[in-house]
Short mmCIF file of C-alpha atoms and ligand atoms in Angstrom, two decimals:
data_model
loop_
_atom_site.label_atom_id
_atom_site.label_comp_id
_atom_site.label_asym_id
_atom_site.label_seq_id
_atom_site.Cartn_x
_atom_site.Cartn_y
_atom_site.Cartn_z
CA MET L 1 18.79 28.18 -41.97
CA ASN L 2 20.50 25.79 -39.43
CA GLU L 3 22.74 26.98 -36.73
CA VAL L 4 26.06 25.57 -38.27
CA ARG L 5 25.28 27.18 -41.80
CA LYS L 6 24.44 30.51 -39.83
CA LEU L 7 27.82 30.11 -38.26
CA LEU L 8 29.81 29.55 -41.19
CA GLU L 9 28.27 31.73 -43.87
CA PRO L 10 29.52 35.11 -42.96
CA ARG L 11 33.03 33.77 -42.55
CA PHE L 12 33.24 31.62 -45.63
CA PRO L 13 30.31 32.26 -48.07
CA GLY L 14 29.19 29.37 -49.98
CA LEU L 15 31.48 26.71 -48.23
CA HIS L 16 28.75 25.14 -46.34
CA ALA L 17 26.83 24.26 -49.50
CA ARG L 18 30.00 23.27 -51.31
CA ILE L 19 30.82 20.79 -48.54
CA GLU L 20 27.20 19.33 -48.71
CA GLN L 21 27.54 18.99 -52.48
CA VAL L 22 30.91 17.14 -52.07
CA LEU L 23 29.35 14.70 -49.61
CA ILE L 24 26.35 14.16 -51.96
CA GLU L 25 28.58 13.37 -54.78
CA ALA L 26 31.00 11.09 -52.95
CA GLU L 27 28.08 8.94 -51.65
CA ALA L 28 26.35 8.87 -55.00
CA ARG L 29 29.49 7.83 -56.79
CA TYR L 30 30.04 5.15 -54.06
CA ASN L 31 26.56 3.81 -54.46
CA ARG L 32 26.86 3.72 -58.34
CA GLN L 33 30.02 2.05 -58.43
CA ASN L 34 28.58 -0.60 -56.06
CA GLN L 35 25.33 -1.10 -57.45
CA GLN L 36 23.70 0.29 -54.33
CA ALA L 37 20.58 2.19 -54.01
CA PRO L 38 20.72 6.05 -53.89
CA SER L 39 21.10 7.28 -50.28
CA GLU L 40 22.13 10.55 -48.36
CA PHE L 41 23.22 8.76 -45.23
CA LEU L 42 26.96 10.35 -45.29
CA LEU L 43 25.34 13.83 -45.82
CA GLU L 44 22.91 13.47 -42.97
CA HIS L 45 25.41 11.85 -40.61
CA SER L 46 27.77 14.80 -41.19
CA GLN L 47 24.93 17.38 -40.90
CA ARG L 48 24.01 15.90 -37.64
CA THR L 49 27.55 15.49 -36.25
CA ALA L 50 28.16 19.24 -37.00
CA ALA L 51 24.92 20.18 -35.41
CA ILE L 52 25.73 18.17 -32.18
CA ALA L 53 29.53 19.48 -32.32
CA HIS L 54 28.13 22.93 -32.48
CA LYS L 55 26.06 22.51 -29.24
CA LEU L 56 28.90 20.60 -27.43
CA ALA L 57 31.21 23.53 -28.07
CA VAL L 58 28.92 25.97 -26.82
CA MET L 59 28.33 23.93 -23.63
CA GLU L 60 32.13 23.40 -23.45
CA ARG L 61 32.72 27.20 -23.79
CA VAL L 62 34.67 26.67 -26.98
CA ASP L 63 34.32 28.62 -30.22
CA PRO L 64 32.07 26.42 -32.29
CA LEU L 65 33.35 27.41 -35.75
CA LEU L 66 36.43 24.94 -35.80
CA PRO L 67 34.52 22.01 -34.38
CA ALA L 68 31.56 22.52 -36.79
CA LEU L 69 33.86 22.66 -39.88
CA VAL L 70 35.82 19.65 -38.56
CA ALA L 71 32.55 17.67 -38.04
CA LEU L 72 31.28 18.63 -41.70
CA TYR L 73 34.49 17.21 -43.09
CA HIS L 74 35.08 14.27 -40.65
CA ASP L 75 33.66 11.62 -43.02
CA ALA L 76 34.28 13.33 -46.30
CA GLY L 77 37.19 10.94 -47.15
CA LYS L 78 35.06 7.99 -46.51
CA PHE L 79 34.27 7.21 -50.18
CA HIS L 80 37.44 8.13 -51.70
CA GLN L 81 37.41 7.65 -55.60
CA GLY L 82 34.03 5.97 -54.97
CA GLU L 83 35.76 3.14 -52.95
CA TYR L 84 35.61 2.32 -49.14
CA HIS L 85 38.83 1.72 -47.32
CA THR L 86 40.73 0.12 -50.34
CA ASP L 87 43.89 2.03 -50.50
CA GLN L 88 44.90 1.65 -46.90
CA VAL L 89 45.04 5.34 -46.40
CA PRO L 90 42.87 6.54 -43.37
CA GLU L 91 39.71 8.21 -44.59
CA GLU L 92 40.59 11.40 -42.34
CA GLU L 93 43.90 11.85 -44.45
CA HIS L 94 41.69 12.15 -47.62
CA ALA L 95 39.29 14.37 -45.69
CA ALA L 96 42.29 16.49 -44.52
CA ILE L 97 43.49 17.05 -48.11
CA LEU L 98 40.13 17.87 -49.50
CA ALA L 99 39.43 20.53 -46.54
CA ALA L 100 42.79 22.20 -47.13
CA ARG L 101 41.98 22.67 -50.99
CA MET L 102 38.53 23.68 -50.36
CA LEU L 103 39.32 26.06 -47.33
CA ALA L 104 42.21 27.65 -49.39
CA GLU L 105 39.77 28.32 -52.18
CA SER L 106 37.45 30.00 -49.66
CA GLY L 107 40.02 32.38 -48.58
CA ALA L 108 40.89 30.71 -45.37
CA ARG L 109 44.06 31.80 -43.40
CA GLU L 110 46.99 29.23 -43.29
CA ALA L 111 46.56 28.93 -39.50
CA GLU L 112 42.99 27.99 -39.91
CA ILE L 113 43.50 25.46 -42.54
CA GLU L 114 46.24 23.85 -40.36
CA ALA L 115 43.89 23.88 -37.23
CA VAL L 116 41.09 22.05 -39.42
CA CYS L 117 43.63 19.51 -40.97
CA GLY L 118 45.42 19.11 -37.64
CA ALA L 119 42.18 18.19 -35.79
CA LEU L 120 40.97 15.85 -38.65
CA ARG L 121 44.29 13.95 -38.64
CA ALA L 122 44.36 13.56 -34.89
CA LEU L 123 40.80 11.99 -35.08
CA TYR L 124 42.57 8.78 -36.49
CA ASP L 125 46.27 9.43 -35.29
CA ASP L 126 46.44 8.98 -31.79
CA ARG L 127 50.18 10.23 -31.65
CA LEU L 128 48.83 13.69 -32.59
CA PRO L 129 47.45 15.86 -30.03
CA CYS L 130 43.50 15.79 -29.82
CA VAL L 131 42.84 19.45 -29.54
CA ASP L 132 39.42 20.78 -28.45
CA ALA L 133 37.86 20.55 -32.08
CA CYS L 134 39.16 17.01 -32.22
CA ARG L 135 37.59 15.90 -28.81
CA ILE L 136 34.41 17.61 -29.65
CA VAL L 137 34.10 16.02 -32.99
CA GLN L 138 34.78 12.63 -31.64
CA ASP L 139 32.20 12.84 -29.00
CA ALA L 140 29.70 14.44 -31.64
CA ASP L 141 30.23 11.40 -33.84
CA ARG L 142 29.68 8.95 -31.07
CA LEU L 143 26.78 10.91 -29.58
CA ASP L 144 24.98 10.77 -33.13
CA LYS L 145 24.83 7.01 -32.96
CA LEU L 146 23.08 7.04 -29.46
CA GLY L 147 19.63 7.57 -28.25
CA ALA L 148 16.55 7.92 -30.40
CA LEU L 149 18.78 9.47 -33.10
CA GLY L 150 21.02 6.40 -32.94
CA VAL L 151 18.17 4.12 -33.15
CA GLY L 152 16.61 5.98 -36.18
CA ALA L 153 19.96 5.74 -37.96
CA PHE L 154 20.35 2.00 -37.19
CA PHE L 155 17.18 1.16 -38.87
CA THR L 156 17.76 3.54 -41.89
CA LYS L 157 21.16 2.08 -42.40
CA ALA L 158 19.65 -1.54 -42.33
CA THR L 159 16.96 -0.49 -44.83
CA LEU L 160 19.59 0.71 -47.10
CA ARG L 161 21.32 -2.51 -46.82
CA GLY L 162 18.08 -4.25 -47.80
CA ARG L 163 17.70 -5.86 -44.29
CA GLY L 164 14.44 -6.49 -42.42
CA LEU L 165 13.86 -5.96 -38.78
CA VAL L 166 14.98 -9.33 -37.24
CA ASP L 167 17.86 -9.75 -39.94
CA ALA L 168 19.22 -6.28 -38.79
CA LEU L 169 19.30 -7.13 -35.19
CA VAL L 170 21.10 -10.35 -35.91
CA GLN L 171 23.62 -8.60 -37.90
CA SER L 172 24.25 -5.35 -36.16
CA LEU L 173 22.57 -5.14 -32.60
CA SER L 174 25.94 -6.55 -31.04
CA ARG L 175 27.74 -3.64 -32.35
CA GLU L 176 25.08 -1.15 -31.39
CA LEU L 177 24.68 -2.41 -27.68
CA SER L 178 28.56 -2.84 -27.51
CA TYR L 179 28.82 0.93 -28.43
CA ALA L 180 26.33 2.12 -26.15
CA LEU L 181 27.90 0.20 -23.19
CA ALA L 182 31.18 1.79 -24.06
CA ALA L 183 30.09 5.26 -24.88
CA PRO L 184 30.35 6.85 -21.42
CA HIS L 185 33.88 5.56 -21.10
CA SER L 186 34.89 6.65 -24.68
CA MET L 187 33.89 10.24 -24.41
CA LEU L 188 36.62 12.90 -24.40
CA THR L 189 34.78 16.03 -23.06
CA GLU L 190 33.13 16.20 -19.82
CA THR L 191 29.80 17.35 -21.46
CA GLY L 192 30.13 14.29 -23.92
CA LYS L 193 30.37 11.88 -20.98
CA LYS L 194 27.22 13.27 -19.27
CA LEU L 195 25.12 13.19 -22.42
CA ALA L 196 26.53 9.78 -23.51
CA VAL L 197 25.52 8.23 -20.12
CA GLU L 198 21.72 9.62 -20.90
CA GLN L 199 21.63 8.81 -24.56
CA ALA L 200 23.25 5.20 -24.12
CA ALA L 201 20.43 4.40 -21.51
CA LYS L 202 17.84 5.35 -24.08
CA THR L 203 19.38 3.02 -26.81
CA VAL L 204 19.54 0.07 -24.39
CA ALA L 205 15.89 0.90 -23.18
CA PHE L 206 14.53 0.90 -26.56
CA PHE L 207 16.32 -2.24 -27.82
CA ASP L 208 15.29 -4.15 -24.57
CA GLU L 209 11.58 -3.28 -25.23
CA LEU L 210 12.14 -4.43 -28.82
CA LEU L 211 13.62 -7.71 -27.87
CA HIS L 212 10.93 -8.12 -25.35
CA ASP L 213 8.17 -7.51 -27.88
CA LEU L 214 9.66 -9.70 -30.55
CA GLU L 215 9.70 -12.62 -27.89
CA ARG L 216 6.40 -11.84 -26.45
CA TRP L 217 4.72 -12.47 -29.95
CA GLY L 218 6.75 -15.40 -30.54
CA ILE L 219 8.55 -13.64 -33.51
CA ALA L 220 12.23 -14.18 -32.40
CA ALA L 221 14.18 -14.85 -29.22
CA PHE L 222 17.56 -13.36 -28.69
CA GLU L 223 20.02 -13.70 -25.92
CA ARG L 224 22.73 -11.21 -24.69
CA ARG L 225 26.02 -12.50 -23.83
CA PRO L 226 28.73 -10.25 -22.23
CA LEU L 227 31.93 -11.07 -23.79
CA LEU L 228 35.40 -9.82 -22.38
CA VAL L 229 37.56 -9.40 -25.53
CA GLU L 230 41.21 -9.89 -24.67
CA GLY L 231 44.10 -8.37 -26.67
CA ASP L 232 46.54 -5.44 -26.95
CA PHE L 233 44.51 -2.45 -27.58
CA ARG L 234 45.23 0.91 -27.06
CA SER L 235 43.28 3.74 -25.70
CA ARG L 236 43.03 7.50 -27.22
CA ASP L 237 45.83 8.70 -24.77
CA GLY L 238 48.10 5.85 -25.82
CA ALA L 239 47.70 3.79 -22.72
CA SER L 240 47.44 0.14 -23.11
CA VAL L 241 44.20 -1.66 -22.60
CA HIS L 242 44.13 -5.43 -22.36
CA LYS L 243 40.15 -6.15 -22.16
CA VAL L 244 37.31 -4.49 -23.78
CA GLN L 245 33.66 -5.51 -22.68
CA VAL L 246 31.17 -5.96 -25.49
CA THR L 247 27.66 -7.51 -25.56
CA ILE L 248 26.93 -10.15 -28.22
CA VAL L 249 23.18 -10.39 -29.04
CA MET L 250 22.48 -13.74 -30.92
CA PRO L 251 19.42 -15.92 -31.70
CA ARG L 252 18.68 -18.04 -28.50
CA ALA L 253 18.32 -21.18 -30.69
CA CYS L 254 18.87 -21.91 -34.33
CA PRO L 255 16.24 -20.05 -36.34
CA ASP L 256 15.98 -23.17 -38.69
CA CYS L 257 16.08 -26.15 -36.40
CA GLU L 258 16.07 -24.79 -32.94
CA ALA L 259 19.19 -26.63 -31.85
CA PRO L 260 21.65 -24.60 -29.70
CA ILE L 261 23.99 -22.06 -31.23
CA ALA L 262 27.70 -21.86 -30.68
CA LEU L 263 29.39 -18.58 -30.38
CA THR L 264 33.06 -18.03 -31.42
CA HIS L 265 35.04 -14.96 -31.93
CA ARG L 266 38.44 -13.75 -32.86
CA CYS L 267 40.10 -10.23 -33.19
CA GLU L 268 41.75 -8.85 -36.42
CA ARG L 269 43.53 -5.65 -37.28
CA GLY L 270 41.48 -3.60 -39.64
CA VAL L 271 42.36 -0.37 -41.62
CA LYS L 272 41.26 2.03 -38.78
CA CYS L 273 40.32 -0.38 -35.98
CA GLU L 274 40.72 -3.42 -34.06
CA MET L 275 37.87 -5.59 -35.45
CA LEU L 276 35.92 -8.21 -33.53
CA LYS L 277 34.69 -11.04 -35.81
CA ALA L 278 31.95 -13.45 -34.27
CA ARG L 279 30.10 -16.32 -35.56
CA PHE L 280 26.80 -17.92 -34.75
CA ALA L 281 26.93 -21.47 -35.96
CA CYS L 282 24.23 -24.10 -35.43
CA GLN L 283 25.32 -27.15 -33.62
CA SER L 284 23.17 -29.47 -35.64
CA CYS L 285 22.21 -27.79 -39.06
CA ASP L 286 24.19 -25.67 -41.39
CA TYR L 287 22.91 -22.25 -40.07
CA VAL L 288 25.93 -19.81 -39.76
CA ARG L 289 25.96 -16.03 -39.27
CA ASP L 290 29.25 -14.03 -39.23
CA ILE L 291 29.10 -10.48 -37.87
CA SER L 292 32.07 -8.09 -37.36
CA PHE L 293 32.43 -4.61 -35.93
CA CYS L 294 35.20 -2.26 -34.87
CA LEU L 295 35.76 -2.66 -30.99
CA PRO L 296 35.06 0.37 -29.18
CA VAL L 297 37.97 2.57 -28.18
CA LEU L 298 38.15 3.61 -24.58
CA ALA L 299 39.27 7.17 -23.72
ZN1 ZN W 1 19.93 -25.43 -37.01
#
């Protein structure tokens, strides 16, 4: 039995299994409605985030029960009604409604339900106080995307979307490296900050090696461009941030005709984040690739 389940079982018998079932069903429904291959990405990410939150809580000397519960639910609203962000309601709001119902059915006290829902809502609404459980889960969610775990998830996700190795790098490595770069500055707990430095360094080292090997064998050549994105962003504590540093990873030359590639970008407000949209366009032929990702939020 894993640590999180061992922790929850005596207090809320059967709840851990019911949450897992809800996550499995939500992802299955989404996959069916969108003609996608079956996957358990949501379930596994939630289990890993809960496991990391549990450890972080212990290291931060916080009771791990609440962080573990919030972590299990933090993405439970992602595929509400089998859709992904179609109704303009933040996913954490759907997660909070679901958690409140399930916890009430499990005999949780009103104060416990409010604590879980408050932390879930504070994950997206920065006007709400980010209590310990909120800070720990946010850090755990980010730590899951770093280091060897993050690299594993990067390729698992790419495979689910039918992408090959080089294609996955063109499409998603800019996001991955930008998050690794920002991670130490976006953590909310002291333990999270320390771990993010170590784990982000592993991410960068792995992809450095991979890009090096691809180039050494003449398979693909990428270049990394630091990009300072200017805009009117807000940090978690509400302070204004005008610049966010990202790393764009793009083919060094057009894969089709070897002519130079032009990089253009713009920002757009998404449902839950400020999106960076970048385009790699060949200056000679019609090769074009569009990438987009949520800009990292700094603490
Ligand atoms: Zn070209």
